[in-house]
mmCIF file of C-alpha atoms and ligand atoms in Angstrom:
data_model
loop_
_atom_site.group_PDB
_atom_site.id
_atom_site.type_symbol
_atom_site.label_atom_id
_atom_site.label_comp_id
_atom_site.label_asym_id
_atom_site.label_seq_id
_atom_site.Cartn_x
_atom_site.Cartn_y
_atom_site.Cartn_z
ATOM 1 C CA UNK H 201 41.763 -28.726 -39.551
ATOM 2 C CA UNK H 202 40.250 -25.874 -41.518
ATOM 3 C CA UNK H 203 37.272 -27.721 -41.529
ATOM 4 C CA UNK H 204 36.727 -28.181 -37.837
ATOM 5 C CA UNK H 205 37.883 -24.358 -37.477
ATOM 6 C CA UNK H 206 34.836 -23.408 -40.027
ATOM 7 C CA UNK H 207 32.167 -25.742 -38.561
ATOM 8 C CA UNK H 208 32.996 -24.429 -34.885
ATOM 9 C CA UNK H 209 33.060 -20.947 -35.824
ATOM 10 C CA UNK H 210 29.264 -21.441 -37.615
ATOM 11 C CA UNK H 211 28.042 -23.116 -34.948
ATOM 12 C CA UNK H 212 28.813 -20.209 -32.245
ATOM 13 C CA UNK H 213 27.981 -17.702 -34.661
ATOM 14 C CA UNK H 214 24.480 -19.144 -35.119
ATOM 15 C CA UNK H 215 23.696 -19.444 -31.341
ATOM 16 C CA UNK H 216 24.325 -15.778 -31.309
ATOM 17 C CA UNK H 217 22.254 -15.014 -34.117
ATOM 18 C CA UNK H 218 19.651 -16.529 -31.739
ATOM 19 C CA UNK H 219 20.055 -13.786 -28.960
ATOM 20 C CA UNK H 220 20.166 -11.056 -31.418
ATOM 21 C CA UNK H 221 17.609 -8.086 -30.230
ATOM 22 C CA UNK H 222 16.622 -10.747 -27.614
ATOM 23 C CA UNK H 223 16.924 -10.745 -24.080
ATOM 24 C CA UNK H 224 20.479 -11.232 -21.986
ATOM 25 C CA UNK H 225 22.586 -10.452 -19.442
ATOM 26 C CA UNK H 226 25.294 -7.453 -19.720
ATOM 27 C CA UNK H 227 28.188 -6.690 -17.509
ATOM 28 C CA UNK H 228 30.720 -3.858 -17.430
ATOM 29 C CA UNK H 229 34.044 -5.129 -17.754
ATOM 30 C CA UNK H 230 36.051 -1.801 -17.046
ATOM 31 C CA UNK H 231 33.942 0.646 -17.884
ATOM 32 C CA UNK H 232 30.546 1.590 -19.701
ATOM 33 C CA UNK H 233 32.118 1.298 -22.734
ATOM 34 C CA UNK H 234 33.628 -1.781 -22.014
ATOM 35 C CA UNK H 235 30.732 -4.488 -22.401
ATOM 36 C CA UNK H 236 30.932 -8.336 -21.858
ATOM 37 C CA UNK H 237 27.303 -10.449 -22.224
ATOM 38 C CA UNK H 238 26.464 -13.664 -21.529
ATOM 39 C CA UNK H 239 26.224 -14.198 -25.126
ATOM 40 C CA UNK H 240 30.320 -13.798 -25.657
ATOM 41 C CA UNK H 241 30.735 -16.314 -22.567
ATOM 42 C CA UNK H 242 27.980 -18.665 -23.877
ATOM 43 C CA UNK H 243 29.979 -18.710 -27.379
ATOM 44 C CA UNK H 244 33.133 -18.832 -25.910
ATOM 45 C CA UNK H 245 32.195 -22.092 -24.304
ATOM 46 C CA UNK H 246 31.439 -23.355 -27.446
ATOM 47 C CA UNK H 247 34.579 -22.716 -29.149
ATOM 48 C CA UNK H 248 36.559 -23.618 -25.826
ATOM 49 C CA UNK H 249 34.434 -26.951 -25.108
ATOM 50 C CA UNK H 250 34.972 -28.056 -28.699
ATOM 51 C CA UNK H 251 38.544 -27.375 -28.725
ATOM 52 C CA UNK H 252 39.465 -29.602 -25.271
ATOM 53 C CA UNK H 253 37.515 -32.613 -26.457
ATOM 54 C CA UNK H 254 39.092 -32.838 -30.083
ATOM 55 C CA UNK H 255 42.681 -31.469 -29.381
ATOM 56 C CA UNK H 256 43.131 -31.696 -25.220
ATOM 57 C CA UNK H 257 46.829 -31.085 -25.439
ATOM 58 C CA UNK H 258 46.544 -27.652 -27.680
ATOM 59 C CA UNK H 259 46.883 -24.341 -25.721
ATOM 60 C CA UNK H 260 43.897 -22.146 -25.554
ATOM 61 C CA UNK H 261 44.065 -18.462 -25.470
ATOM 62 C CA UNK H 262 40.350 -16.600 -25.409
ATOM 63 C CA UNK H 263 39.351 -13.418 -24.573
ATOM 64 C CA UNK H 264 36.713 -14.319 -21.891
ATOM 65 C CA UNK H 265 38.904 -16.681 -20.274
ATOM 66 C CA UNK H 266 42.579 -16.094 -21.199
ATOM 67 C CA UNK H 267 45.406 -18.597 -21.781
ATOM 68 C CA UNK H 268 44.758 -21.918 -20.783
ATOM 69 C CA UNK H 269 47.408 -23.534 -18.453
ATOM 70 C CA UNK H 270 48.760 -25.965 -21.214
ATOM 71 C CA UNK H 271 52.334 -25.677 -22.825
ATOM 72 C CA UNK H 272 51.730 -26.696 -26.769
ATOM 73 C CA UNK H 273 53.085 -25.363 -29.916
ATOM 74 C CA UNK H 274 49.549 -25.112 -30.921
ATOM 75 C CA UNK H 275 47.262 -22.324 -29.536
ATOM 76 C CA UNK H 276 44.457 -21.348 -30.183
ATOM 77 C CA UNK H 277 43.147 -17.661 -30.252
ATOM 78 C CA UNK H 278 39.613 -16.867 -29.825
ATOM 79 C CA UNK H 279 37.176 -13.971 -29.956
ATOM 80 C CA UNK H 280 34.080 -15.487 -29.598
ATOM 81 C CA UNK H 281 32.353 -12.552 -30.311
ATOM 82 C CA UNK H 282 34.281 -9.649 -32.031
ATOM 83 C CA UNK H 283 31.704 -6.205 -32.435
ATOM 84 C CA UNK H 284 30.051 -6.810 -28.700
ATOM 85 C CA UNK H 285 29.021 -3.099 -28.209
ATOM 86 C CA UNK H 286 27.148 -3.542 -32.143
ATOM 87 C CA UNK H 287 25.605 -6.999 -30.836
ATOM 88 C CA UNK H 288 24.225 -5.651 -27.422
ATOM 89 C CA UNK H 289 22.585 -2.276 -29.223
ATOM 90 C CA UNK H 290 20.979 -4.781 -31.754
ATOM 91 C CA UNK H 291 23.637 -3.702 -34.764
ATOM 92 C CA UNK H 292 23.732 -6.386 -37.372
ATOM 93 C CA UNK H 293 27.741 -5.834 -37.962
ATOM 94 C CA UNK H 294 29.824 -8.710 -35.359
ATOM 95 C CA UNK H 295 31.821 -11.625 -35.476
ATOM 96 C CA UNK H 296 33.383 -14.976 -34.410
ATOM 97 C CA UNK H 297 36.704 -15.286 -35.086
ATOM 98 C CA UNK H 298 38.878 -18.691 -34.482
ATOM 99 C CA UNK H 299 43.026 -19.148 -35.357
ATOM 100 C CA UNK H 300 45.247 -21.720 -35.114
ATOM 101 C CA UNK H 301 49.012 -20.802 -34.437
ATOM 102 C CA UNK H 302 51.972 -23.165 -34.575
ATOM 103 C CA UNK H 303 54.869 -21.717 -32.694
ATOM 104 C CA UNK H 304 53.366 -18.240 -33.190
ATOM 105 C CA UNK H 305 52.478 -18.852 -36.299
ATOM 106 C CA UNK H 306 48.889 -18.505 -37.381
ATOM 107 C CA UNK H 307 48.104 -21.439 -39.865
ATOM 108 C CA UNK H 308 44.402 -21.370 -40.249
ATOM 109 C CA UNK H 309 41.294 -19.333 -39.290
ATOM 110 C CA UNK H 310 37.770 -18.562 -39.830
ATOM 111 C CA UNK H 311 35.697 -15.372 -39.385
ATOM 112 C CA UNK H 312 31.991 -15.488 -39.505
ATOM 113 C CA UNK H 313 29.828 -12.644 -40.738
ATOM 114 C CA UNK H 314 26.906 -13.654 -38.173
ATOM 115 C CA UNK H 315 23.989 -11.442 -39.667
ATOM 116 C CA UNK H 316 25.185 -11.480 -43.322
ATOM 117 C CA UNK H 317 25.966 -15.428 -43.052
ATOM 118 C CA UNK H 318 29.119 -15.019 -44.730
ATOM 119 C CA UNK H 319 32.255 -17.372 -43.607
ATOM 120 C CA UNK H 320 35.465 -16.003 -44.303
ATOM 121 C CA UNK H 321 38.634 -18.627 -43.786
ATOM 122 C CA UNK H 322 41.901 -19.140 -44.930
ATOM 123 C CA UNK H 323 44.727 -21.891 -44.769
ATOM 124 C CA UNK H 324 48.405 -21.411 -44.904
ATOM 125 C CA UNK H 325 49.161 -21.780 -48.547
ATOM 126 C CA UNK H 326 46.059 -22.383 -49.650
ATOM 127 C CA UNK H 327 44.023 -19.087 -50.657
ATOM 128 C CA UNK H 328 41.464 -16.979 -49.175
ATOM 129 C CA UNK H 329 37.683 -17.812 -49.255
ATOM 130 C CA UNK H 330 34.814 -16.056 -48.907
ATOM 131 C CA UNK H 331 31.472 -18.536 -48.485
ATOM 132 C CA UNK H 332 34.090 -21.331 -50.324
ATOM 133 C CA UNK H 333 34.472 -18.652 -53.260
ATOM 134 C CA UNK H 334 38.893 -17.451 -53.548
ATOM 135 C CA UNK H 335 38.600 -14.069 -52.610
ATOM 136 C CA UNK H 336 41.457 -11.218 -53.471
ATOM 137 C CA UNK H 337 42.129 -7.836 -51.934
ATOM 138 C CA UNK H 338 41.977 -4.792 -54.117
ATOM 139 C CA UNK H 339 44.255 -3.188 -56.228
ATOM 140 C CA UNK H 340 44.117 0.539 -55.305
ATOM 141 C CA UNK H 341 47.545 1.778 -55.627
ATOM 142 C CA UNK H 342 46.399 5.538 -55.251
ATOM 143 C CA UNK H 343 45.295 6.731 -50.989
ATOM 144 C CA UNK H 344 43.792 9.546 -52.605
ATOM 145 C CA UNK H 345 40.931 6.918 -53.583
ATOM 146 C CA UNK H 346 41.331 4.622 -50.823
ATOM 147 C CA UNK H 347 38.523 3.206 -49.077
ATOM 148 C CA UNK H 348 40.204 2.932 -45.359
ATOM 149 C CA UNK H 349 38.554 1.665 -41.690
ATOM 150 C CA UNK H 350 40.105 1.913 -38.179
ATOM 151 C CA UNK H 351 38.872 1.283 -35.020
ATOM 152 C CA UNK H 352 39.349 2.632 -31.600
ATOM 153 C CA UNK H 353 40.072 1.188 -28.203
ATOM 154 C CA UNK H 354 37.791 0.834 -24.849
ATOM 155 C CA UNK H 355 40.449 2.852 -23.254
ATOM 156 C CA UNK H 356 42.895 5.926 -25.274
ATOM 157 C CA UNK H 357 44.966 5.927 -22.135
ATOM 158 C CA UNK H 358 47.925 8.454 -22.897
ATOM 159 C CA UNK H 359 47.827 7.718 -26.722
ATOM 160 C CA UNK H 360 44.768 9.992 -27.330
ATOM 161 C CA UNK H 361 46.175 12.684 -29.180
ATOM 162 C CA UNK H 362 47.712 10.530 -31.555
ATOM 163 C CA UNK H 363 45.218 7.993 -32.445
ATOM 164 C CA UNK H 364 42.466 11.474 -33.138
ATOM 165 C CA UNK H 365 45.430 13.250 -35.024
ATOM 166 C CA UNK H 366 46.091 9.952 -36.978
ATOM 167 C CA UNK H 367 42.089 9.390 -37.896
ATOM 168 C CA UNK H 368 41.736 13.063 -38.994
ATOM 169 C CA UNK H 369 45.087 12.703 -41.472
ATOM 170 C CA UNK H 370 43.885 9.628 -43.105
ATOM 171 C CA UNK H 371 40.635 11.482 -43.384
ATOM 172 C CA UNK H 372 41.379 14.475 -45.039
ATOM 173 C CA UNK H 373 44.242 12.046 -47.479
ATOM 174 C CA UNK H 374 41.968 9.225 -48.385
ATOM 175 C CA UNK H 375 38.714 8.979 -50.506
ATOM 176 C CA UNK H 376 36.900 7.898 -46.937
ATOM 177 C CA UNK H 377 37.912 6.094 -43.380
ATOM 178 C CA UNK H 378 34.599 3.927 -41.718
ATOM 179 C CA UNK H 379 34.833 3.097 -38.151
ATOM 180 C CA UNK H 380 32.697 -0.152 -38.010
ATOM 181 C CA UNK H 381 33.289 -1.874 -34.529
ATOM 182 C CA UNK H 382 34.398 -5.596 -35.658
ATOM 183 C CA UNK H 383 37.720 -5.096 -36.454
ATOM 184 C CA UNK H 384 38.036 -8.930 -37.625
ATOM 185 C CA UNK H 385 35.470 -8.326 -39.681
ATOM 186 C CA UNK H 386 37.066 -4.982 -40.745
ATOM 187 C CA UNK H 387 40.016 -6.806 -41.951
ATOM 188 C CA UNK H 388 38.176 -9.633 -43.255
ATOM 189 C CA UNK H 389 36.657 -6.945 -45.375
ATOM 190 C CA UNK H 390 39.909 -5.875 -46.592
ATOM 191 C CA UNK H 391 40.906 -9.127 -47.618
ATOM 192 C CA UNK H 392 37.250 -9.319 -49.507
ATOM 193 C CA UNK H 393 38.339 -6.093 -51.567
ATOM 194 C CA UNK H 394 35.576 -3.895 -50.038
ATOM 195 C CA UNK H 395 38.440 -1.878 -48.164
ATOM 196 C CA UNK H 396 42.068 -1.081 -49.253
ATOM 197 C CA UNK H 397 43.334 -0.828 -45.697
ATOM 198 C CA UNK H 398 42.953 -1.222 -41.981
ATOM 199 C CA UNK H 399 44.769 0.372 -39.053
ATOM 200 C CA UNK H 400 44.242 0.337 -35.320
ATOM 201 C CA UNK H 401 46.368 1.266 -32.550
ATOM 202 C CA UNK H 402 45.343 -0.999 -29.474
ATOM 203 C CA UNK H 403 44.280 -4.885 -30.640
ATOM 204 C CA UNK H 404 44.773 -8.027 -28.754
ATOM 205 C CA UNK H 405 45.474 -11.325 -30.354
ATOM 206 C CA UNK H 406 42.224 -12.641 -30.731
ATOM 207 C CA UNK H 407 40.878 -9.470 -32.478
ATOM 208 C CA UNK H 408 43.050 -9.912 -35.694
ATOM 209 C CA UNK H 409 44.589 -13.603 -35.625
ATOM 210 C CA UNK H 410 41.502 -15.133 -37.809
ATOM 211 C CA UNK H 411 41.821 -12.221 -39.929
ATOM 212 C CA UNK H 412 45.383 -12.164 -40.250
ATOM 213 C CA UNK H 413 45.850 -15.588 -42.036
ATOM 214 C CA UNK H 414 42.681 -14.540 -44.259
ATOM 215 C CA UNK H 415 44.314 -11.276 -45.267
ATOM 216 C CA UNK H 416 47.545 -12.899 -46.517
ATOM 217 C CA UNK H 417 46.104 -15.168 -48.439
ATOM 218 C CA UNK H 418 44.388 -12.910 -50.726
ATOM 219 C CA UNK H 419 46.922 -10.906 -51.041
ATOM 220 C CA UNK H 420 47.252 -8.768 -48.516
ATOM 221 C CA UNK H 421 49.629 -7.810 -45.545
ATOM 222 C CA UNK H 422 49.634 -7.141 -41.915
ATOM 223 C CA UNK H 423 52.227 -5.130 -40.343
ATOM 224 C CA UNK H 424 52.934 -3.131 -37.163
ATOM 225 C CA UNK H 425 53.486 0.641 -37.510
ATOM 226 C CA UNK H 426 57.211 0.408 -38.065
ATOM 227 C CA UNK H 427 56.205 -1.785 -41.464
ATOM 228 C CA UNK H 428 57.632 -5.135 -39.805
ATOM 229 C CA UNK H 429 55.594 -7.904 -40.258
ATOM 230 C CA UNK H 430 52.672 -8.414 -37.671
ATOM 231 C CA UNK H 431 54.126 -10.744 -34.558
ATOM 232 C CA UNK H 432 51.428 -12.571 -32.231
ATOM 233 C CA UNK H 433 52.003 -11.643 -28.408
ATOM 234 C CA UNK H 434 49.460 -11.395 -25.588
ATOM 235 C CA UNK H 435 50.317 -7.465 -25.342
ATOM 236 C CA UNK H 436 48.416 -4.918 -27.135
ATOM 237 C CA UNK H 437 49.215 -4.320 -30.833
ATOM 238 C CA UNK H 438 48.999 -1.178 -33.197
ATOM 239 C CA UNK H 439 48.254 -2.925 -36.771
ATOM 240 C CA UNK H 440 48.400 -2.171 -40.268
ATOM 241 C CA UNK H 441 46.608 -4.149 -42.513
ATOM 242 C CA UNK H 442 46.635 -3.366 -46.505
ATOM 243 C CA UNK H 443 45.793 -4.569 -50.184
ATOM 244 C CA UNK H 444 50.062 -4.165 -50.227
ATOM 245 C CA UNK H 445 49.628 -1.503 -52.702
ATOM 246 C CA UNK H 446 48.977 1.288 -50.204
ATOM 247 C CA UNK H 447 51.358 0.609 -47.318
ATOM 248 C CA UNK H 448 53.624 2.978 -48.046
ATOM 249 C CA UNK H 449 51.506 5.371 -48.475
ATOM 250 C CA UNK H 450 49.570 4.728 -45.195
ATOM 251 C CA UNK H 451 52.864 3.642 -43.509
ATOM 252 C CA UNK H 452 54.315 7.437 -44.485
ATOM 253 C CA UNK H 453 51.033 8.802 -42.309
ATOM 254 C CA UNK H 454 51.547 6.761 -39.108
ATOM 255 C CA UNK H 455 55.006 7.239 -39.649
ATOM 256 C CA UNK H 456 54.552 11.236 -39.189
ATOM 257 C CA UNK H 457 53.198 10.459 -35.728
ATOM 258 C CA UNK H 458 56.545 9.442 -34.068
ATOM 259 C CA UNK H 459 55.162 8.740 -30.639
ATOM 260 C CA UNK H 460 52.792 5.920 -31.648
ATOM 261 C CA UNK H 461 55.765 3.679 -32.767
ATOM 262 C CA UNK H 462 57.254 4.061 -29.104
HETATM 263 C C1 LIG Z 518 36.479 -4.698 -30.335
HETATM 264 C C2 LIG Z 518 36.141 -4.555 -31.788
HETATM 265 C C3 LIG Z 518 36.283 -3.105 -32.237
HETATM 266 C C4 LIG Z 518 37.666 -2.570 -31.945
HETATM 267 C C5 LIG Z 518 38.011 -2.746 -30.486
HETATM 268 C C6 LIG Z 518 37.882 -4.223 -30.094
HETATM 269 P P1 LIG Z 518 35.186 -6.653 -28.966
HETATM 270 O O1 LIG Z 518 36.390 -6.065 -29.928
HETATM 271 O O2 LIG Z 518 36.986 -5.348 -32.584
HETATM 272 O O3 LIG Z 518 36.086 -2.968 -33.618
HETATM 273 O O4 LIG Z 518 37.705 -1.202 -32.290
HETATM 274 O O5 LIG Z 518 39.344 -2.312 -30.316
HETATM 275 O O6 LIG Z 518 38.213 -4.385 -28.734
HETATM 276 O O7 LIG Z 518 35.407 -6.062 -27.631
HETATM 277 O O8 LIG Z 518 33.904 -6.254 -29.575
HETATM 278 O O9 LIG Z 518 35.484 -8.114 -29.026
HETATM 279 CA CA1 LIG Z 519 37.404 -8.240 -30.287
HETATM 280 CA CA1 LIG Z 520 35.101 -10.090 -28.110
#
């Protein structure tokens, strides 16, 4: 299975390496800040078309085109191009990020690094890999020294105040937060050791799934802000993702900010 999730994943990546600083279509999907392309729907096919032919009785959810009308225990969870706002300014930092679930469960994934070429994928029970090498997150115990990323969402609706005041506390307690704009690749990056944690207030599924898997297996954890282990819904999701070393420490900060964990 893994190896049909990795092959699929490469193969939509690479058509959008194609289109990158080329020429092609942009729409607003709520906003200005809220971009779709024809690239995303071009890669989405892809992923989709793939999926229907090989496995036509697995359930489908992707971003471009939402959950498909089958009832299986398998779904899959797509974001055929995480990072779209990087991609349509020409900056080399996006994704493609595939997951299998069974009954909620995510048991495989890939995320592809388009521009670096990297493939990041995991298995249930099997380890982490980075380009087929076993990758591990850190092992930074101390947030004083933590190298931390976040993201934000299209839309802060009524949670504003909180997401900024969150950002500017892990700023001024860690050695330094990034704000990137993949955040499967974020988290992919955390599972790689490059960051000690992730957090981000307003996901979908098909932002973290691929991640998710990859994360656990080298090491790592994902979590909601109460510290409960991560659970895959269609609603929005506030995530923590860590080396494990830090989430207290992290969990203490978005802990302060009791209206997030309404
Ligand atoms: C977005 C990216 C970004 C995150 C946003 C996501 P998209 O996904 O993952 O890093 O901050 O919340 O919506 O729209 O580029 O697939
Ligand atoms: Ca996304
Ligand atoms: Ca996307």
């Amino acid at each position: 299975m893994l190896n049909d999730i990795i092959a699929i994943t490469n193969e939509a990546g690479n058509m959008i390496k194609n289109f990158y600083r080329k020429d092609f279509g942009i729409e607003y999907k709520t906003n200005a800040s809220n971009l779709v392309t024809e690239v995303d729907k071009k890669s989405e096919e892809i992923i989709v078309g793939f999926i229907k032919k090989k496995f036509p009785n697995h359930t489908i959810l992707a971003e471009e085109s939402g959950l498909s009308d089958k009832n299986s225990d398998y779904v899959w969870i797509i974001d055929p191009l995480d990072g779209t706002t990087n991609f349509a300014h020409g900056l080399p930092f996006f994704s493609v990020s595939v997951a299998l679930t069974y009954k909620n469960e995510v048991i495989a994934g890939a995320v592809y690094d388009v521009m670096r070429d990297v493939m990041f994928s995991a298995e249930k029970g099997s380890g982490a890999f980075e380009n087929g090498n076993k990758i591990k997150v850190s092992s930074n115990t101390e947030l004083e020294k933590s190298f931390l990323v976040t993201g934000f969402p299209y839309e802060f609706d009524d949670e504003q105040e909180t997401i900024f005041r969150l950002f500017k506390n892990f700023i001024l307690k860690s050695r330094a937060v990034r704000r990137l704009g993949s955040a499967a690749l974020d988290m992919c990056y955390v599972a790689t050791g490059i960051f000690d944690g992730f957090w981000e207030s307003s996901l979908n599924a098909w932002d973290i799934c691929g991640a998710k898997i990859i994360i656990e297996e080298a090491g790592g954890e994902v979590l909601d802000y109460k510290g409960n282990l991560l659970e895959i819904n269609t609603g929005k999701l506030k995530v923590l993702a860590t080396n494990k070393c830090i989430t207290k420490k992290m969990l203490e900060i978005i802990q302060e900010h009791n209206n997030i964990l309404k």
